[in-house]
Coordinates of C-alpha atoms and ligand atoms in Angstrom, one line a residue:
Chain M
M1 CA 147.4 81.5 74.7
T2 CA 147.6 80.8 78.5
D3 CA 145.7 79.6 81.0
A4 CA 143.8 81.7 83.4
I5 CA 142.7 78.7 85.8
V6 CA 145.1 75.3 86.2
A7 CA 143.8 72.8 88.8
E8 CA 145.6 69.8 89.5
G9 CA 144.4 66.7 91.6
L10 CA 142.4 69.1 94.0
V11 CA 140.9 67.2 96.8
K12 CA 138.7 68.5 99.7
R13 CA 137.3 66.5 102.3
Y14 CA 134.9 67.1 105.1
G15 CA 135.0 64.7 107.5
S16 CA 133.7 61.4 105.3
V17 CA 132.4 63.6 102.7
V18 CA 134.7 64.1 99.9
A19 CA 133.7 67.1 98.2
L20 CA 136.7 67.6 95.7
D21 CA 138.1 64.1 94.6
G22 CA 140.8 64.9 92.5
L23 CA 139.7 67.6 90.3
D24 CA 141.9 68.6 87.4
L25 CA 140.7 71.7 85.1
T26 CA 142.3 74.0 82.6
V27 CA 140.7 77.3 81.6
P28 CA 142.0 79.3 78.8
E29 CA 142.8 83.0 79.1
G30 CA 139.6 84.9 77.7
T31 CA 136.8 82.0 77.6
I32 CA 133.7 81.1 79.6
T33 CA 134.1 78.0 81.1
G34 CA 130.9 76.3 82.5
L35 CA 130.9 74.3 85.5
L36 CA 128.2 72.0 84.9
G37 CA 127.3 69.6 88.1
P38 CA 124.0 68.4 89.9
N39 CA 123.6 69.8 93.7
G40 CA 126.8 68.7 95.9
A41 CA 129.0 67.6 92.9
G42 CA 131.6 70.1 94.2
K43 CA 131.0 73.3 92.2
T44 CA 131.0 75.8 95.0
T45 CA 133.8 74.0 96.7
A46 CA 135.8 74.1 93.9
V47 CA 135.1 78.2 93.0
R48 CA 136.1 78.5 96.9
V49 CA 139.1 77.2 96.4
F50 CA 140.0 79.0 93.4
T51 CA 138.9 82.4 95.1
T52 CA 141.3 81.6 98.0
L53 CA 138.2 81.3 100.5
L54 CA 139.2 77.6 101.2
E55 CA 142.5 75.7 101.1
A56 CA 142.3 72.3 99.3
D57 CA 143.8 69.4 101.2
E58 CA 145.6 68.1 98.5
G59 CA 146.6 69.5 95.0
S60 CA 147.3 72.5 93.4
A61 CA 145.6 75.3 91.7
R62 CA 146.8 78.5 89.9
V63 CA 144.8 81.2 89.0
A64 CA 145.9 84.1 86.8
G65 CA 149.4 82.7 87.0
L66 CA 149.3 82.9 90.8
D67 CA 149.4 80.0 93.2
V68 CA 145.9 80.0 95.1
R69 CA 147.7 79.2 98.2
K70 CA 151.1 80.9 98.5
Q71 CA 150.3 84.0 96.6
A72 CA 146.6 84.5 97.9
D73 CA 147.0 88.1 98.8
E74 CA 148.3 89.3 95.3
L75 CA 145.5 86.7 93.6
R76 CA 142.6 88.6 95.3
T77 CA 143.7 92.1 93.9
K78 CA 143.1 90.1 90.3
I79 CA 139.8 88.3 90.9
G80 CA 136.0 88.9 91.3
L81 CA 133.5 86.7 92.9
S82 CA 130.0 86.4 93.0
G83 CA 129.4 83.3 95.2
Q84 CA 126.3 81.2 95.3
Y85 CA 124.4 83.6 98.1
A86 CA 124.5 87.1 97.6
A87 CA 127.2 88.7 99.6
V88 CA 125.5 92.1 100.2
D89 CA 124.9 93.7 103.5
D90 CA 121.2 94.4 103.8
N91 CA 121.8 97.6 106.1
L92 CA 123.6 99.4 103.6
T93 CA 122.2 101.1 100.2
G94 CA 123.3 99.7 96.8
F95 CA 125.8 102.5 96.3
E96 CA 127.5 102.2 100.0
N97 CA 127.9 98.5 99.4
L98 CA 129.7 98.9 96.1
D99 CA 131.7 102.1 97.5
M100 CA 132.8 100.0 100.5
V101 CA 133.9 97.0 98.1
G102 CA 135.8 99.6 96.0
R103 CA 137.6 101.2 99.4
L104 CA 138.6 97.6 100.4
Y105 CA 140.4 97.0 97.0
H106 CA 142.2 100.2 97.7
L107 CA 141.0 102.0 94.8
G108 CA 140.8 105.4 96.9
R109 CA 137.9 107.4 98.1
A110 CA 137.0 109.2 94.6
R111 CA 137.7 106.5 92.4
S112 CA 135.5 104.2 94.6
R113 CA 132.4 106.4 94.5
E114 CA 132.8 106.9 90.9
R115 CA 133.1 103.0 90.2
A116 CA 130.0 102.4 92.1
R117 CA 127.7 105.0 90.3
E118 CA 129.0 103.7 87.1
L119 CA 128.0 100.0 88.1
L120 CA 124.6 101.0 89.4
A121 CA 123.9 102.4 86.2
R122 CA 125.0 99.5 84.3
F123 CA 123.4 97.0 86.1
D124 CA 120.0 99.2 86.3
L125 CA 120.1 99.8 89.7
E126 CA 120.4 103.7 89.6
D127 CA 116.7 104.1 91.0
A128 CA 117.4 101.9 94.0
A129 CA 121.1 103.0 94.6
D130 CA 120.2 105.0 97.6
R131 CA 118.0 102.6 99.1
P132 CA 119.1 99.6 101.7
V133 CA 119.6 96.5 100.2
K134 CA 117.2 95.2 102.7
G135 CA 114.2 96.2 100.4
Y136 CA 115.9 94.7 96.9
S137 CA 114.1 92.2 95.2
G138 CA 116.2 88.6 94.6
G139 CA 117.2 89.9 91.3
M140 CA 118.4 93.4 92.3
R141 CA 120.6 91.6 95.0
R142 CA 121.9 89.1 92.5
R143 CA 122.7 92.1 90.2
L144 CA 124.3 94.1 92.7
D145 CA 126.5 91.3 94.0
L146 CA 127.6 90.6 90.4
A147 CA 128.4 94.4 90.4
G148 CA 130.4 93.8 93.5
A149 CA 132.6 91.1 91.9
L150 CA 133.4 93.6 89.0
V151 CA 134.5 96.4 91.1
A152 CA 138.0 96.3 90.4
K153 CA 138.0 94.9 86.8
P154 CA 139.2 91.6 87.5
T155 CA 140.9 89.7 85.1
V156 CA 139.3 86.4 86.1
L157 CA 136.1 86.3 87.0
F158 CA 133.7 83.4 89.2
L159 CA 130.2 83.2 89.2
D160 CA 128.6 80.7 91.3
E161 CA 125.3 79.7 90.2
P162 CA 124.5 83.2 89.0
T163 CA 120.7 82.7 88.0
T164 CA 119.7 80.2 90.4
G165 CA 116.2 81.5 92.2
L166 CA 115.8 84.0 89.5
D167 CA 112.2 84.2 87.4
P168 CA 112.9 83.2 83.9
R169 CA 112.9 87.1 82.9
S170 CA 115.4 88.1 85.1
R171 CA 117.5 85.0 84.2
L172 CA 117.4 85.9 80.4
G173 CA 118.5 89.5 81.7
M174 CA 121.5 88.0 83.4
W175 CA 122.6 86.2 80.7
D176 CA 122.6 89.4 78.5
V177 CA 124.6 90.9 81.1
I178 CA 127.2 88.2 81.3
E179 CA 127.6 87.9 77.8
E180 CA 128.3 91.5 77.5
L181 CA 130.6 91.5 80.4
V182 CA 132.8 88.9 78.9
K183 CA 133.4 90.4 75.2
G184 CA 135.7 92.8 77.2
G185 CA 137.9 89.7 77.4
T186 CA 137.6 88.8 81.2
T187 CA 138.3 85.1 81.7
L188 CA 134.8 83.9 83.4
L189 CA 134.1 80.7 85.3
L190 CA 130.6 80.0 85.8
T191 CA 128.9 77.3 87.7
T192 CA 125.3 76.1 86.9
Q193 CA 122.9 73.4 87.3
Y194 CA 121.3 74.2 84.2
L195 CA 122.2 72.7 80.9
E196 CA 120.5 75.4 79.0
E197 CA 122.5 78.1 80.4
A198 CA 125.6 76.2 79.9
D199 CA 124.9 75.4 76.3
R200 CA 124.1 79.4 75.8
L201 CA 126.9 80.9 77.7
A202 CA 129.7 78.8 77.7
D203 CA 132.6 78.3 75.0
Q204 CA 133.8 75.0 77.2
I205 CA 132.1 72.9 79.4
A206 CA 133.2 70.8 82.3
V207 CA 131.1 68.4 83.7
I208 CA 131.4 67.7 87.3
D209 CA 130.0 65.0 89.7
H210 CA 131.3 63.8 93.0
G211 CA 134.1 66.0 93.2
R212 CA 135.6 65.4 89.6
V213 CA 135.6 66.4 86.2
I214 CA 133.7 63.3 84.1
A215 CA 133.9 65.0 80.7
E216 CA 134.9 68.2 79.1
G217 CA 134.4 70.1 75.7
T218 CA 132.5 72.3 73.8
A219 CA 128.7 71.7 74.0
D220 CA 128.8 70.2 70.1
Q221 CA 131.8 67.9 71.4
L222 CA 130.0 66.7 74.2
K223 CA 126.9 66.2 72.4
D224 CA 128.8 64.0 69.8
Q225 CA 130.2 62.2 72.8
V226 CA 126.6 60.6 73.1
G227 CA 125.8 60.2 69.6
G228 CA 125.0 61.9 66.3
E229 CA 121.4 62.8 65.0
R230 CA 118.4 60.5 65.7
L231 CA 115.2 60.6 63.8
E232 CA 112.0 60.4 66.4
L233 CA 108.5 59.4 65.2
S234 CA 105.2 58.6 66.9
V235 CA 102.6 56.4 65.0
A236 CA 99.0 55.7 65.9
T237 CA 99.2 51.8 66.7
S238 CA 101.8 49.4 67.8
A239 CA 100.9 47.2 64.3
E240 CA 102.3 50.6 62.8
L241 CA 105.3 50.7 64.8
S242 CA 106.7 47.4 63.8
T243 CA 105.9 48.2 60.4
A244 CA 107.8 51.4 60.7
A245 CA 110.7 49.9 62.6
G246 CA 111.2 47.5 59.7
T247 CA 110.8 50.1 57.0
L248 CA 113.4 52.6 58.6
A249 CA 115.8 49.5 59.3
G250 CA 118.0 50.2 56.3
L251 CA 118.2 54.1 57.3
A252 CA 119.4 53.1 60.7
V253 CA 123.4 53.5 61.7
G254 CA 122.9 51.7 65.0
Q255 CA 120.2 50.3 67.4
I256 CA 116.6 51.2 66.5
D257 CA 114.8 52.1 70.1
A258 CA 110.8 51.4 69.7
D259 CA 108.9 52.3 72.6
D260 CA 105.7 50.5 72.3
R261 CA 103.7 52.1 75.2
Q262 CA 104.1 55.5 73.4
N263 CA 104.2 54.2 70.2
H264 CA 107.5 55.9 69.7
L265 CA 110.6 55.3 67.7
T266 CA 113.8 56.4 67.9
V267 CA 116.2 55.7 65.0
P268 CA 119.9 56.8 65.1
V269 CA 120.9 58.0 61.5
T270 CA 123.6 60.4 59.6
G271 CA 122.7 62.9 56.8
G272 CA 120.5 65.4 58.2
S273 CA 117.3 66.7 56.3
S274 CA 117.7 64.0 53.3
V275 CA 117.5 61.4 55.6
L276 CA 114.2 62.8 56.9
M277 CA 112.9 63.3 53.4
E278 CA 113.5 59.6 52.6
A279 CA 112.4 58.5 55.9
I280 CA 109.0 59.9 55.1
R281 CA 108.7 58.7 51.7
R282 CA 109.3 55.2 52.7
L283 CA 106.7 55.3 55.3
D284 CA 104.5 56.9 52.8
A285 CA 104.9 54.0 50.4
E286 CA 104.1 51.4 53.1
S287 CA 101.0 53.6 54.1
V288 CA 102.0 54.0 57.7
K289 CA 100.3 57.0 59.2
V290 CA 103.0 59.2 61.1
L291 CA 101.7 61.6 64.1
D292 CA 104.6 63.4 64.4
I293 CA 108.0 63.0 63.0
G294 CA 111.4 64.9 63.4
L295 CA 115.4 65.1 63.5
R296 CA 116.9 65.7 66.9
R297 CA 120.2 66.4 67.8
P298 CA 121.1 65.1 71.5
T299 CA 120.9 67.7 74.0
L300 CA 123.0 68.2 77.0
D301 CA 120.4 66.4 78.9
D302 CA 121.1 63.2 77.2
V303 CA 124.8 64.2 77.6
F304 CA 124.2 64.0 81.1
L305 CA 122.0 61.2 81.5
A306 CA 124.5 59.4 79.5
L307 CA 127.5 60.6 81.6
T308 CA 126.3 60.4 85.2
G309 CA 123.6 57.7 84.8
H310 CA 120.7 60.5 86.1
V311 CA 119.2 63.2 84.9
A312 CA 120.5 66.7 86.1
D313 CA 117.3 68.8 86.4
D314 CA 115.6 65.8 88.5
S315 CA 118.7 65.7 91.1
A316 CA 118.4 69.6 91.1
Q317 CA 114.9 69.9 92.1
G318 CA 115.4 67.7 95.3
E319 CA 117.0 70.6 97.2
Q320 CA 116.4 73.8 95.5
K321 CA 117.6 76.8 97.7
Chain V
M1 CA 152.9 101.6 105.3
K2 CA 151.1 98.2 105.7
L3 CA 149.9 98.9 109.2
L4 CA 148.3 102.3 107.9
Q5 CA 146.4 100.2 105.2
A6 CA 145.3 97.5 107.7
L7 CA 143.8 100.5 109.8
A8 CA 142.3 102.3 107.0
D9 CA 140.5 98.8 106.0
G10 CA 139.6 98.5 109.9
A11 CA 137.8 102.1 109.3
V12 CA 136.1 101.2 106.3
V13 CA 134.5 98.2 108.1
A14 CA 133.8 100.4 111.3
K15 CA 132.1 102.8 109.2
R16 CA 129.6 99.9 107.6
N17 CA 128.8 98.7 111.3
L18 CA 128.3 102.3 112.2
I19 CA 125.9 102.7 109.4
K20 CA 123.7 99.8 110.7
I21 CA 123.5 101.6 114.2
K22 CA 122.1 104.6 112.3
R23 CA 119.7 102.6 110.2
V24 CA 118.5 100.1 112.9
P25 CA 118.4 102.6 115.8
D26 CA 116.6 100.1 118.1
L27 CA 120.1 98.9 118.9
L28 CA 121.2 102.1 120.3
V29 CA 117.9 102.7 121.9
F30 CA 118.1 99.2 123.5
S31 CA 121.7 99.5 124.6
T32 CA 120.7 102.9 126.6
A33 CA 117.3 102.2 127.5
A34 CA 118.3 99.4 130.1
P35 CA 120.9 101.2 131.8
I36 CA 118.6 104.5 132.2
M37 CA 116.2 102.2 133.9
F38 CA 118.8 100.9 136.4
V39 CA 119.6 104.5 137.1
L40 CA 116.1 105.3 137.8
L41 CA 115.6 102.3 139.7
F42 CA 118.5 102.3 142.0
A43 CA 118.1 106.1 142.4
Y44 CA 114.5 106.1 143.1
V45 CA 113.6 102.7 144.2
F46 CA 116.5 100.9 145.7
G47 CA 118.8 103.6 146.6
G48 CA 116.9 104.6 149.6
S49 CA 117.8 101.4 151.6
I50 CA 121.4 101.4 150.4
Q51 CA 123.5 103.7 152.9
I52 CA 127.0 104.6 151.7
P53 CA 129.0 106.8 154.4
G54 CA 129.5 110.0 153.8
M55 CA 127.7 110.8 150.5
D56 CA 124.3 110.3 148.5
Y57 CA 123.7 107.2 147.0
R58 CA 123.2 108.5 143.4
E59 CA 126.7 109.8 143.6
F60 CA 128.0 106.3 144.2
L61 CA 125.9 104.5 141.8
M62 CA 126.8 106.6 138.4
A63 CA 130.4 104.8 138.0
G64 CA 128.9 101.6 138.7
I65 CA 126.2 102.5 136.1
F66 CA 128.9 103.4 133.5
A67 CA 130.8 100.3 134.3
Q68 CA 127.8 98.2 133.6
T69 CA 126.6 100.1 130.5
V70 CA 129.8 99.8 128.6
L71 CA 130.1 96.1 129.6
F72 CA 126.8 95.6 127.9
G73 CA 127.6 97.7 124.9
A74 CA 130.8 95.6 124.4
T75 CA 128.7 92.5 124.1
I76 CA 127.4 93.9 120.7
T77 CA 130.8 92.8 119.5
G78 CA 130.1 89.4 120.3
S79 CA 126.6 89.1 118.7
G80 CA 127.7 91.2 115.6
L81 CA 130.3 89.1 114.8
A82 CA 128.1 86.1 115.3
E83 CA 125.5 87.5 113.1
D84 CA 127.9 88.3 110.1
M85 CA 129.2 84.7 110.5
T86 CA 125.8 83.7 109.4
K87 CA 125.6 86.0 106.2
G88 CA 127.6 85.9 102.8
I89 CA 129.2 89.3 103.5
I90 CA 132.4 87.6 105.3
D91 CA 132.8 85.8 102.1
R92 CA 133.0 89.0 100.1
F93 CA 135.3 90.7 102.5
R94 CA 137.6 87.4 102.3
S95 CA 137.7 87.4 98.7
L96 CA 139.1 91.1 98.7
P97 CA 142.6 92.3 99.2
M98 CA 141.9 93.7 102.5
A99 CA 143.9 93.3 105.5
R100 CA 142.6 90.0 107.3
S101 CA 142.5 91.7 110.8
A102 CA 139.9 94.6 109.1
V103 CA 136.7 92.6 110.3
L104 CA 137.6 92.4 113.8
V105 CA 139.4 95.6 114.2
G106 CA 136.4 97.1 112.4
R107 CA 134.2 95.5 114.6
T108 CA 135.7 96.3 117.8
T109 CA 136.2 100.2 116.7
S110 CA 132.8 100.7 115.9
D111 CA 131.5 99.0 119.2
L112 CA 134.1 101.4 121.0
V113 CA 132.1 104.8 119.1
N114 CA 129.0 103.4 120.3
N115 CA 130.0 102.7 123.7
A116 CA 131.5 106.4 123.8
L117 CA 127.9 107.9 122.4
V118 CA 126.0 105.7 125.1
I119 CA 128.3 106.9 127.9
V120 CA 127.6 110.4 127.1
I121 CA 124.0 109.6 127.2
M122 CA 124.5 107.9 130.5
M123 CA 126.4 111.1 131.8
I124 CA 123.5 113.3 130.8
T125 CA 121.1 110.9 132.7
G126 CA 123.3 110.8 135.8
L127 CA 123.2 114.7 135.9
I128 CA 119.8 115.1 135.7
V129 CA 119.1 112.6 138.6
G130 CA 121.7 114.5 140.8
W131 CA 125.0 112.8 140.3
R132 CA 128.0 115.5 140.1
I133 CA 131.6 115.5 138.9
H134 CA 133.8 117.1 141.6
S135 CA 137.1 116.7 139.8
S136 CA 139.1 118.6 137.5
P137 CA 137.8 118.2 133.6
L138 CA 140.9 116.2 132.8
E139 CA 140.4 113.8 135.7
A140 CA 136.8 113.2 134.4
L141 CA 138.1 112.7 131.1
A142 CA 140.6 109.9 132.5
A143 CA 137.6 108.3 134.2
V144 CA 135.8 108.0 130.8
G145 CA 138.8 107.0 129.0
I146 CA 139.7 104.2 131.3
L147 CA 136.0 103.1 131.1
L148 CA 136.2 102.9 127.1
L149 CA 139.6 101.2 127.2
F150 CA 138.2 98.7 129.5
A151 CA 135.3 98.2 127.5
Y152 CA 137.4 98.0 124.1
A153 CA 139.6 95.2 125.6
F154 CA 136.4 93.5 126.8
S155 CA 135.0 93.6 123.1
W156 CA 137.9 91.3 122.4
A157 CA 136.7 88.8 124.8
M158 CA 133.1 89.1 123.4
A159 CA 134.5 88.7 119.6
W160 CA 136.3 85.5 120.9
I161 CA 133.0 83.9 122.1
G162 CA 130.8 85.3 119.3
L163 CA 133.0 83.6 117.1
L164 CA 133.1 80.5 118.9
V165 CA 129.3 80.1 118.9
R166 CA 128.5 81.6 115.7
S167 CA 124.8 82.3 116.5
P168 CA 123.8 85.4 117.8
E169 CA 120.9 83.7 119.9
V170 CA 123.4 81.5 121.4
F171 CA 125.7 84.2 122.2
N172 CA 123.2 86.2 123.8
N173 CA 122.3 83.6 126.1
A174 CA 126.1 82.6 126.7
S175 CA 127.5 85.9 127.2
F176 CA 124.9 86.5 130.2
I177 CA 126.4 83.7 131.7
F178 CA 129.5 85.5 131.7
I179 CA 128.5 88.9 132.3
F180 CA 126.2 88.8 135.0
P181 CA 128.8 87.7 137.6
I182 CA 131.4 89.8 136.4
T183 CA 129.0 92.9 136.6
Y184 CA 127.6 92.3 139.7
I185 CA 129.6 90.4 141.8
A186 CA 131.6 93.5 142.3
N187 CA 131.4 97.3 143.7
T188 CA 129.3 98.5 141.1
F189 CA 126.1 98.9 142.9
V190 CA 127.1 98.3 146.3
Q191 CA 130.2 98.7 148.8
S192 CA 132.3 95.4 148.3
E193 CA 132.9 95.3 152.1
N194 CA 129.2 94.7 152.9
L195 CA 129.5 91.4 150.9
P196 CA 129.7 87.7 152.5
A197 CA 133.4 86.9 152.8
G198 CA 133.6 84.4 149.6
L199 CA 131.9 86.8 147.2
R200 CA 133.9 89.7 148.8
H201 CA 137.0 88.5 147.8
V202 CA 135.8 87.6 144.3
A203 CA 134.6 91.5 143.7
E204 CA 137.8 92.8 145.0
W205 CA 139.6 91.2 142.7
N206 CA 137.3 91.5 140.0
P207 CA 138.7 93.8 137.2
V208 CA 135.1 95.5 137.1
S209 CA 135.7 96.5 140.7
A210 CA 139.3 98.1 139.7
V211 CA 137.5 100.0 136.8
T212 CA 134.3 101.3 138.8
L213 CA 136.7 102.4 141.9
A214 CA 138.9 104.0 139.2
A215 CA 136.4 106.1 137.6
R216 CA 134.7 106.7 141.0
E217 CA 138.1 108.1 142.2
L218 CA 138.6 110.3 138.9
F219 CA 134.9 111.6 139.1
G220 CA 135.5 112.7 142.7
N221 CA 132.4 110.6 143.7
T222 CA 134.3 109.3 147.1
S223 CA 134.0 110.4 150.5
P224 CA 136.9 110.6 153.3
L225 CA 134.7 108.3 155.2
Q226 CA 135.6 105.3 152.9
T227 CA 138.8 103.7 152.6
P228 CA 139.3 101.3 149.8
P229 CA 139.6 97.4 150.9
D230 CA 143.2 96.6 151.6
V231 CA 143.7 94.5 148.3
W232 CA 146.5 96.1 145.8
P233 CA 144.0 96.6 142.9
L234 CA 141.6 98.3 144.8
Q235 CA 144.6 100.7 146.7
H236 CA 145.7 101.4 143.1
P237 CA 142.4 101.2 141.1
V238 CA 143.9 103.3 137.9
L239 CA 146.9 101.2 137.6
A240 CA 144.8 97.9 138.2
S241 CA 142.9 98.8 135.4
L242 CA 144.9 99.6 133.0
G243 CA 146.7 96.5 133.8
W244 CA 143.7 94.5 133.3
V245 CA 143.1 96.0 129.9
V246 CA 146.7 94.8 128.7
V247 CA 145.9 91.5 130.0
F248 CA 142.6 91.2 128.4
L249 CA 144.1 92.4 124.8
L250 CA 147.2 90.1 125.3
I251 CA 144.9 87.1 126.1
F252 CA 142.0 88.0 123.7
V253 CA 143.3 89.4 120.4
P254 CA 145.4 86.5 119.6
L255 CA 142.2 84.3 120.6
A256 CA 139.8 86.5 118.7
N257 CA 142.1 86.2 115.4
Y258 CA 142.8 82.4 115.9
Q259 CA 139.1 81.8 116.2
Y260 CA 138.2 84.1 113.3
K261 CA 140.4 82.1 110.9
R262 CA 139.2 79.0 112.2
A263 CA 135.4 80.0 111.7
V264 CA 135.7 81.3 108.2
A265 CA 137.9 78.6 106.8
R266 CA 135.4 76.4 106.0
Ligands
ATP1 N1 131.3 73.6 105.1 C1 130.9 72.1 104.6 N2 130.9 71.2 105.8 C2 130.7 69.8 105.2 N3 130.2 69.3 104.2 C3 130.4 70.3 103.1 C4 130.6 71.7 103.5 N4 130.6 72.2 102.2 C5 130.2 71.4 101.4 N5 130.2 70.4 102.0 C6 129.6 69.0 101.3 O1 130.5 68.9 100.1 C7 130.1 68.3 98.8 C8 130.2 69.3 97.5 O2 129.5 70.5 98.1 P1 129.3 72.0 97.1 O3 128.9 72.8 98.1 O4 130.8 72.1 96.5 O5 128.6 71.3 95.9 P2 127.9 72.3 94.8 O6 128.1 71.5 93.4 O7 128.2 73.6 94.8 O8 126.3 71.9 95.0 P3 124.8 72.9 94.8 O9 124.3 72.7 93.4 O10 124.0 72.1 95.8 O11 125.3 74.5 95.2 C9 128.4 68.1 99.4 O12 128.4 66.8 99.6 C10 128.6 69.2 100.6 O13 127.6 68.6 101.4
MG2 MG1 127.0 75.2 95.2

């Protein structure tokens, strides 16, 4: 398998701000890679470099086998981009927008029109096709913008935060569309601030912070980096908390974390549900009243926290645009 | 082949801009309402006190009005580009395998078409208030041609300023500083001979004066009682106008292209 995107040591500075600080990234052909990072991590800057909109100060990148700097013209025939802010023309209708993009990809008059109609149907925009985009909802705009990225059937597709600003229902719809789309074998680089989104869509995740990749792998691999399973339980009193901690010490494979304000216990374990059964048996024998107990795998939230020292969604809330 | 492709790309962008004029007709209404007001104001209010030897003031006035109208029309190039710069659509264009020049070529071309439309409306207005063409149809066509050519060249200067300031509001204020003197310290509404010495020199060498006089002569709106001032551009207004067009294009096409690259590569 060859690589659709290879970036080596990309650096981009804006004055004293270092947007990309030696970014390395490899995206195998035909996969979905999620570029996950908080606000200001450098996601958009990276996408702009890959799509020839921006020249990096240092480093090199090849997309679809072409150098983003030296072979930019040829590369533009092979990529599709849906940027962070929908790049559609408000005064044109949905159809006119897509038709224009087709003409500028040099598909020719007949083919452009045909493709525009095809995509409008596929993205559920047929009814709005001949209305100016000015009157579209945020979700409709996003879908139209995504359709614009697909006009020339690109081999590598870039989606920069495709679901930011969408309501939960539209977000689910967008996920379905994206999953459908890559079944055809397109390589997709997707940026997101939502761990859940990366978890659901991406084959491979690159966590990016302060302009560099700080961790890479599948969602499961990343979770394993943070640690395995944990047993979590809540009890009613702090007396019971210490009893429980003592009782379960034999099952723990690491440090037990006891939170005596919440009366909550976190015990690292291995062995899956049999450990859970064993724990319940032992607690019962000691007559500890358990309010709630469960086995938990780390979420990407935990991964993020462990890697960056801050919670992704918290920093994302700060400047929601 | 490459050039043809680039022109075709420019045409696609021009079509996009023209659709906007169709959909937001305020733009066309406002770019014609002001000059129509000027015609009425000068024809019926100020005109009575301005004497032009050997002819009716309204005959004299219209060439100046045409020049003013197309200059103001050309400012749409600047505000249009400045507005595009604030939108995501330029990123879309830049990610496509289209000619880099298409955004500017398309913009200046659609504004040329708009100006052609506006000049027809203004000619009809002129005919209604008593202006007449006293030359051959070919000469009249040449007059319109020179006005539009000059407006086209001027569009590139406006493009440069629009890309420099990158905000439609700032552009509108900035362009007035530029457009007022060039439009009014000229022979557009009065004879330049009647201006005080300092201003008279400026007016005589102002490109807009050459263009206005060229149109006036080609429409046959002059009288034997007037002799053009003894400076080269006004002795040879057609040649001078074409010269200015070339000079403007040579300066502002590269400047606008350079500024476009700077403005988008961020
Ligand atoms: N045109 C610019 N001028 C100056 N600084 C910039 C510019 N573009 C980006 N930056 C800075 O570079 C850094 C990375 O920005 P970038 O837009 O790539 O982040 P991001 O990961 O896409 O964030 P977000 O989630 O907010 O979209 C930020 O600190 C940002 O302020
Ligand atoms: Mg971004």
